[in-house]
CSV table of C-alpha atoms and ligand atoms in Angstrom, one decimal:
chain,number,residue,atom,x,y,z
A,1,UNK,CA,25.2,23.5,2.6
A,2,UNK,CA,21.6,22.9,1.7
A,3,UNK,CA,19.4,21.4,4.3
A,4,UNK,CA,18.9,17.8,2.9
A,5,UNK,CA,17.0,14.7,3.9
A,6,UNK,CA,19.1,11.6,3.2
A,7,UNK,CA,17.2,8.2,3.1
A,8,UNK,CA,18.7,5.5,5.2
A,9,UNK,CA,16.9,2.5,3.7
A,10,UNK,CA,20.0,1.0,2.0
A,11,UNK,CA,23.6,0.6,3.1
A,12,UNK,CA,25.2,1.0,-0.4
A,13,UNK,CA,23.0,3.7,-1.8
A,14,UNK,CA,21.0,6.7,-0.6
A,15,UNK,CA,18.7,9.2,-2.2
A,16,UNK,CA,18.7,12.8,-0.9
A,17,UNK,CA,16.0,15.4,-1.1
A,18,UNK,CA,16.5,19.1,-0.5
A,19,UNK,CA,14.5,20.5,2.4
A,20,UNK,CA,12.9,23.8,1.7
A,21,UNK,CA,10.9,23.7,4.9
A,22,UNK,CA,10.2,21.4,7.8
A,23,UNK,CA,6.5,21.4,8.7
A,24,UNK,CA,6.9,18.7,11.5
A,25,UNK,CA,9.6,16.5,13.0
A,26,UNK,CA,9.4,14.4,16.1
A,27,UNK,CA,9.7,10.9,17.5
A,28,UNK,CA,6.4,9.3,18.2
A,29,UNK,CA,5.8,6.3,20.4
A,30,UNK,CA,6.6,4.2,17.5
A,31,UNK,CA,8.9,6.0,14.9
A,32,UNK,CA,10.7,9.1,13.9
A,33,UNK,CA,8.3,11.3,11.7
A,34,UNK,CA,9.3,14.2,9.5
A,35,UNK,CA,7.2,16.0,7.0
A,36,UNK,CA,9.0,18.6,4.9
A,37,UNK,CA,8.7,20.5,1.6
A,38,UNK,CA,10.9,19.6,-1.5
A,39,UNK,CA,10.6,21.8,-4.6
A,40,UNK,CA,10.3,18.7,-6.9
A,41,UNK,CA,8.0,16.4,-4.9
A,42,UNK,CA,6.0,18.8,-2.8
A,43,UNK,CA,5.3,17.8,0.7
A,44,UNK,CA,7.2,14.6,1.8
A,45,UNK,CA,6.7,12.3,4.7
A,46,UNK,CA,9.5,10.0,5.9
A,47,UNK,CA,9.3,7.5,8.8
A,48,UNK,CA,12.4,6.3,10.5
A,49,UNK,CA,14.5,7.8,7.7
A,50,UNK,CA,12.5,6.1,4.8
A,51,UNK,CA,10.4,8.1,2.3
A,52,UNK,CA,6.8,7.0,2.7
A,53,UNK,CA,4.9,9.3,0.5
A,54,UNK,CA,5.1,12.6,-1.5
A,55,UNK,CA,2.5,14.9,-2.8
A,56,UNK,CA,3.7,14.6,-6.3
A,57,UNK,CA,3.7,10.9,-6.9
A,58,UNK,CA,1.5,9.4,-4.2
A,59,UNK,CA,-1.3,9.1,-6.8
A,60,UNK,CA,0.5,6.2,-8.5
A,61,UNK,CA,0.8,4.1,-5.4
A,62,UNK,CA,-2.6,4.8,-3.8
A,63,UNK,CA,-4.5,4.2,-7.0
A,64,UNK,CA,-2.7,1.1,-7.9
A,65,UNK,CA,-2.8,-0.4,-4.3
A,66,UNK,CA,-6.5,0.4,-4.1
A,67,UNK,CA,-8.3,0.1,-7.5
A,68,UNK,CA,-6.6,-3.0,-8.8
A,69,UNK,CA,-8.0,-5.3,-6.0
A,70,UNK,CA,-11.4,-3.6,-5.7
A,71,UNK,CA,-12.1,-3.5,-9.5
A,72,UNK,CA,-10.8,-7.1,-9.9
A,73,UNK,CA,-13.1,-8.2,-7.0
A,74,UNK,CA,-16.0,-6.5,-8.6
A,75,UNK,CA,-18.4,-6.6,-5.5
A,76,UNK,CA,-16.3,-5.5,-2.5
A,77,UNK,CA,-18.3,-3.9,0.4
A,78,UNK,CA,-16.0,-4.4,3.3
A,79,UNK,CA,-12.4,-3.2,3.3
A,80,UNK,CA,-9.6,-3.6,5.8
A,81,UNK,CA,-6.6,-1.2,5.5
A,82,UNK,CA,-3.6,-2.1,7.6
A,83,UNK,CA,-1.3,0.9,8.0
A,84,UNK,CA,-2.1,3.7,5.7
A,85,UNK,CA,-1.7,6.5,8.2
A,86,UNK,CA,-1.3,9.2,5.6
A,87,UNK,CA,-5.0,8.6,4.3
A,88,UNK,CA,-4.2,8.1,0.6
A,89,UNK,CA,-5.5,4.6,0.4
A,90,UNK,CA,-8.6,5.5,2.5
A,91,UNK,CA,-9.2,8.5,0.1
A,92,UNK,CA,-9.1,6.2,-2.9
A,93,UNK,CA,-11.2,3.3,-1.3
A,94,UNK,CA,-13.9,5.7,-0.4
A,95,UNK,CA,-14.4,6.7,-4.1
A,96,UNK,CA,-15.9,3.3,-4.6
A,97,UNK,CA,-19.5,4.1,-3.7
A,98,UNK,CA,-20.5,0.4,-3.3
A,99,UNK,CA,-18.2,0.0,-0.4
A,100,UNK,CA,-20.0,0.2,2.9
A,101,UNK,CA,-17.4,-0.1,5.6
A,102,UNK,CA,-13.6,0.5,5.8
A,103,UNK,CA,-11.7,-0.5,8.9
A,104,UNK,CA,-8.3,1.1,9.0
A,105,UNK,CA,-5.8,-0.2,11.6
A,106,UNK,CA,-2.8,2.2,12.0
A,107,UNK,CA,-0.3,1.7,14.8
A,108,UNK,CA,0.7,5.4,15.1
A,109,UNK,CA,-1.9,8.0,15.8
A,110,UNK,CA,0.7,10.7,15.4
A,111,UNK,CA,1.1,9.8,11.7
A,112,UNK,CA,-2.6,10.2,11.2
A,113,UNK,CA,-2.7,13.4,13.1
A,114,UNK,CA,0.3,15.0,11.5
A,115,UNK,CA,-0.7,13.9,8.0
A,116,UNK,CA,-4.1,15.4,8.4
A,117,UNK,CA,-2.5,18.6,9.4
A,118,UNK,CA,0.6,18.8,7.1
A,119,UNK,CA,-0.4,16.5,4.2
A,120,UNK,CA,-4.1,17.4,3.9
A,121,UNK,CA,-4.2,16.6,0.1
A,122,UNK,CA,-3.5,12.9,0.9
A,123,UNK,CA,-6.7,12.3,3.0
A,124,UNK,CA,-8.9,15.2,1.7
A,125,UNK,CA,-11.2,14.8,4.6
A,126,UNK,CA,-11.5,10.9,4.3
A,127,UNK,CA,-10.8,10.5,8.0
A,128,UNK,CA,-14.1,12.3,8.8
A,129,UNK,CA,-16.1,9.8,6.5
A,130,UNK,CA,-18.8,7.9,8.4
A,131,UNK,CA,-17.9,4.7,6.7
A,132,UNK,CA,-14.5,4.7,8.4
A,133,UNK,CA,-13.8,2.7,11.6
A,134,UNK,CA,-10.3,3.9,12.5
A,135,UNK,CA,-8.4,1.7,15.0
A,136,UNK,CA,-5.1,2.7,16.4
A,137,UNK,CA,-3.4,-0.6,17.0
A,138,UNK,CA,-0.8,-3.0,15.8
A,139,UNK,CA,-2.2,-4.5,12.7
A,140,UNK,CA,-0.8,-8.0,13.4
A,141,UNK,CA,-2.5,-8.0,16.7
A,142,UNK,CA,-5.8,-6.8,15.2
A,143,UNK,CA,-6.0,-9.5,12.6
A,144,UNK,CA,-5.2,-12.0,15.3
A,145,UNK,CA,-8.1,-11.0,17.4
A,146,UNK,CA,-10.9,-9.6,15.2
A,147,UNK,CA,-14.0,-11.5,14.2
A,148,UNK,CA,-14.8,-9.1,11.4
A,149,UNK,CA,-14.7,-10.3,7.7
A,150,UNK,CA,-13.5,-8.4,4.7
A,151,UNK,CA,-13.6,-8.5,0.9
A,152,UNK,CA,-10.4,-6.8,0.3
A,153,UNK,CA,-7.4,-6.3,2.7
A,154,UNK,CA,-4.9,-3.7,1.7
A,155,UNK,CA,-1.6,-3.7,3.6
A,156,UNK,CA,-0.2,-0.2,3.2
A,157,UNK,CA,2.7,-0.8,5.6
A,158,UNK,CA,6.2,0.7,6.0
A,159,UNK,CA,9.1,-1.7,5.2
A,160,UNK,CA,9.9,-4.8,7.4
A,161,UNK,CA,11.8,-2.7,9.9
A,162,UNK,CA,10.5,-1.4,13.2
A,163,UNK,CA,6.8,-1.6,13.7
A,164,UNK,CA,6.3,-2.8,10.2
A,165,UNK,CA,8.3,-6.0,10.5
A,166,UNK,CA,5.4,-8.0,11.9
A,167,UNK,CA,3.4,-7.3,8.7
A,168,UNK,CA,5.6,-9.4,6.6
A,169,UNK,CA,5.3,-12.5,8.7
A,170,UNK,CA,3.5,-15.9,8.0
A,171,UNK,CA,1.3,-15.6,11.1
A,172,UNK,CA,0.1,-12.0,10.0
A,173,UNK,CA,-0.7,-13.3,6.4
A,174,UNK,CA,-2.4,-16.4,7.7
A,175,UNK,CA,-4.6,-14.4,10.1
A,176,UNK,CA,-5.5,-12.0,7.2
A,177,UNK,CA,-6.5,-15.0,5.1
A,178,UNK,CA,-9.0,-16.1,7.9
A,179,UNK,CA,-10.6,-12.7,7.8
A,180,UNK,CA,-11.3,-12.8,4.0
A,181,UNK,CA,-14.8,-13.5,2.8
A,182,UNK,CA,-15.3,-16.0,0.0
A,183,UNK,CA,-13.3,-14.7,-3.1
A,184,UNK,CA,-11.5,-12.1,-1.0
A,185,UNK,CA,-8.3,-10.5,-2.1
A,186,UNK,CA,-5.3,-9.3,-0.1
A,187,UNK,CA,-2.7,-7.0,-1.6
A,188,UNK,CA,0.4,-5.7,0.0
A,189,UNK,CA,3.1,-3.1,-0.3
A,190,UNK,CA,6.0,-5.4,-1.1
A,191,UNK,CA,9.0,-3.3,-1.8
A,192,UNK,CA,11.0,-2.2,-4.8
A,193,UNK,CA,11.7,-5.6,-6.4
A,194,UNK,CA,15.3,-4.7,-7.8
A,195,UNK,CA,16.4,-3.2,-4.4
A,196,UNK,CA,14.5,-5.4,-2.0
A,197,UNK,CA,14.3,-8.9,-3.6
A,198,UNK,CA,14.0,-10.5,-0.1
A,199,UNK,CA,10.6,-8.9,0.5
A,200,UNK,CA,9.2,-10.6,-2.6
A,201,UNK,CA,10.8,-14.0,-1.8
A,202,UNK,CA,9.5,-13.9,1.7
A,203,UNK,CA,6.0,-12.9,0.8
A,204,UNK,CA,5.9,-15.5,-2.0
A,205,UNK,CA,7.1,-18.2,0.4
A,206,UNK,CA,4.3,-17.3,2.8
A,207,UNK,CA,1.5,-16.7,0.2
A,208,UNK,CA,2.3,-19.9,-1.6
A,209,UNK,CA,1.3,-21.8,1.5
A,210,UNK,CA,-1.8,-19.7,2.2
A,211,UNK,CA,-3.5,-18.8,-1.0
A,212,UNK,CA,-4.7,-20.9,-4.0
A,213,UNK,CA,-3.6,-18.0,-6.2
A,214,UNK,CA,-0.7,-15.7,-5.4
A,215,UNK,CA,1.3,-13.3,-7.6
A,216,UNK,CA,2.6,-9.8,-7.8
A,217,UNK,CA,1.8,-6.8,-9.8
A,218,UNK,CA,4.0,-3.7,-10.4
A,219,UNK,CA,4.1,0.0,-10.7
A,220,UNK,CA,6.9,2.5,-10.7
A,221,UNK,CA,6.8,5.3,-8.2
A,222,UNK,CA,9.6,7.8,-8.5
A,223,UNK,CA,10.4,8.4,-4.8
A,224,UNK,CA,10.4,4.6,-4.1
A,225,UNK,CA,13.9,4.5,-5.7
A,226,UNK,CA,15.1,1.6,-7.8
A,227,UNK,CA,12.5,0.7,-10.2
A,228,UNK,CA,9.2,-1.1,-10.1
A,229,UNK,CA,7.5,-1.4,-6.7
A,230,UNK,CA,5.9,-4.9,-6.2
A,231,UNK,CA,2.5,-5.4,-4.7
A,232,UNK,CA,1.7,-8.8,-3.3
A,233,UNK,CA,-1.5,-10.5,-4.5
A,234,UNK,CA,-3.3,-13.3,-2.7
A,235,UNK,CA,-6.7,-14.8,-3.2
A,236,UNK,CA,-8.3,-18.3,-3.5
A,237,UNK,CA,-10.2,-17.2,-6.7
A,238,UNK,CA,-7.7,-17.3,-9.4
A,239,UNK,CA,-10.2,-15.8,-11.8
A,240,UNK,CA,-9.6,-12.4,-10.1
A,241,UNK,CA,-6.3,-12.0,-11.7
A,242,UNK,CA,-7.7,-12.7,-15.2
A,243,UNK,CA,-10.6,-10.4,-15.5
A,244,UNK,CA,-11.1,-9.6,-19.2
A,245,UNK,CA,-10.5,-6.0,-20.4
A,246,UNK,CA,-14.1,-5.3,-21.3
A,247,UNK,CA,-15.3,-6.2,-17.9
A,248,UNK,CA,-12.6,-4.0,-16.2
A,249,UNK,CA,-13.6,-1.2,-18.5
A,250,UNK,CA,-17.2,-1.7,-17.6
A,251,UNK,CA,-16.4,-1.8,-13.9
A,252,UNK,CA,-14.1,1.3,-14.1
A,253,UNK,CA,-16.7,3.3,-16.0
A,254,UNK,CA,-19.4,2.3,-13.6
A,255,UNK,CA,-17.3,3.5,-10.7
A,256,UNK,CA,-17.2,7.0,-12.2
A,257,UNK,CA,-13.8,7.4,-10.7
A,258,UNK,CA,-11.4,9.8,-12.3
A,259,UNK,CA,-7.8,8.6,-12.0
A,260,UNK,CA,-4.4,10.0,-12.8
A,261,UNK,CA,-2.6,6.7,-13.2
A,262,UNK,CA,-4.9,3.7,-13.0
A,263,UNK,CA,-6.9,2.5,-16.0
A,264,UNK,CA,-8.0,-1.0,-17.1
A,265,UNK,CA,-5.1,-1.5,-19.6
A,266,UNK,CA,-2.6,-0.5,-16.8
A,267,UNK,CA,-4.4,-2.9,-14.4
A,268,UNK,CA,-3.9,-5.8,-16.8
A,269,UNK,CA,-0.3,-4.8,-17.8
A,270,UNK,CA,0.7,-4.4,-14.1
A,271,UNK,CA,0.6,-8.2,-13.8
A,272,UNK,CA,3.1,-8.7,-16.6
A,273,UNK,CA,6.3,-9.4,-14.6
A,274,UNK,CA,9.9,-9.2,-16.0
A,275,UNK,CA,12.0,-12.4,-16.0
A,276,UNK,CA,14.2,-11.6,-13.0
A,277,UNK,CA,11.2,-11.1,-10.8
A,278,UNK,CA,9.6,-14.2,-12.1
A,279,UNK,CA,12.7,-16.0,-11.1
A,280,UNK,CA,12.6,-14.5,-7.7
A,281,UNK,CA,9.1,-15.7,-7.3
A,282,UNK,CA,9.6,-19.3,-8.7
A,283,UNK,CA,12.8,-19.7,-6.5
A,284,UNK,CA,10.7,-18.9,-3.4
A,285,UNK,CA,7.6,-21.1,-4.1
A,286,UNK,CA,7.2,-24.1,-1.8
B,1,SAM,N1,3.3,4.1,0.9
B,1,SAM,C1,4.2,3.8,2.0
B,1,SAM,C2,5.2,2.8,1.5
B,1,SAM,O1,5.0,2.2,0.4
B,1,SAM,O2,6.2,2.4,2.3
B,1,SAM,C3,3.5,3.3,3.3
B,1,SAM,C4,2.9,4.6,3.9
B,1,SAM,S1,1.9,4.5,5.3
B,1,SAM,C5,2.4,5.9,6.1
B,1,SAM,C6,2.8,3.2,6.3
B,1,SAM,C7,2.0,3.1,7.7
B,1,SAM,O3,2.3,1.8,8.2
B,1,SAM,C8,2.6,4.1,8.7
B,1,SAM,O4,1.6,5.0,9.0
B,1,SAM,C9,3.0,3.3,9.9
B,1,SAM,O5,2.7,3.9,11.1
B,1,SAM,C10,2.1,2.0,9.6
B,1,SAM,N2,2.6,0.9,10.4
B,1,SAM,C11,3.8,0.3,10.5
B,1,SAM,N3,3.7,-0.9,11.2
B,1,SAM,C12,2.4,-1.1,11.5
B,1,SAM,C13,1.8,-2.1,12.3
B,1,SAM,N4,2.5,-3.1,12.8
B,1,SAM,N5,0.4,-2.0,12.4
B,1,SAM,C14,-0.3,-0.9,11.9
B,1,SAM,N6,0.3,0.1,11.1
B,1,SAM,C15,1.7,0.0,11.0
């Protein structure tokens, strides 16, 4: 019998990945962590039985959760990352040279340490960058207490189970809003729409009370099983969601960032939402 990892995110369905080699497995103060090798996806990290990221498809998620808000904003200098312990978002955000400071609030130091050691291609040295202020703390508590302000907030959290649960609550989103500078944008990891519709409905219900413009954008990441992943979008500047293609192209060219997934056309197209998700959103608006 092959050694297999079986994901425990859903009751009625599970994906399994063969384990060729386990690099690390232990329970941290907050969650069970395993990092293993799979012949198809390379090195894989799972937290509390849920696939978080893999070497082969992480670029899609990290490029889309980072470059869409930063290039839409156009003048972001201060970034807040909530979660993101594998360092993929941090790596992508640091590629924007106009960004001066990145605060990253990750609850589990063991995730950072083990990802630096066993998933080095994710952070690629980003945790050593002087622009980073790494805070090991609960993101919900941080946003309730800090006086710092940010242009873009990226919530790269686990699912709303265990330590991640507080990052899907109204209080957390409201506090994030209070930390945004004028024209600031928040984006969130918001689950696979087809498999986790309640995550979209919940975030929509909260965001519609907090932001003048709230929406979702999509990208499909193979190991987040079940179709398009939704990214929550909240801002008081509705223009950010309607940047014309020529402007996006100019900003992308100016950034000199080479990507594997993101491009201005994909950026614009990611906000085109299929009917069943639009109905989820409209059914949850206040
Ligand atoms: N890409 C993944 C996904 O889409 O599910 C997320 C990856 S990242 C590893 C998720 C991170 O969120 C983990 O490192 C976890 O420790 C962190 N996290 C969970 N709850 C948190 C909280 N309340 N405050 C800060 N970080 C938290």
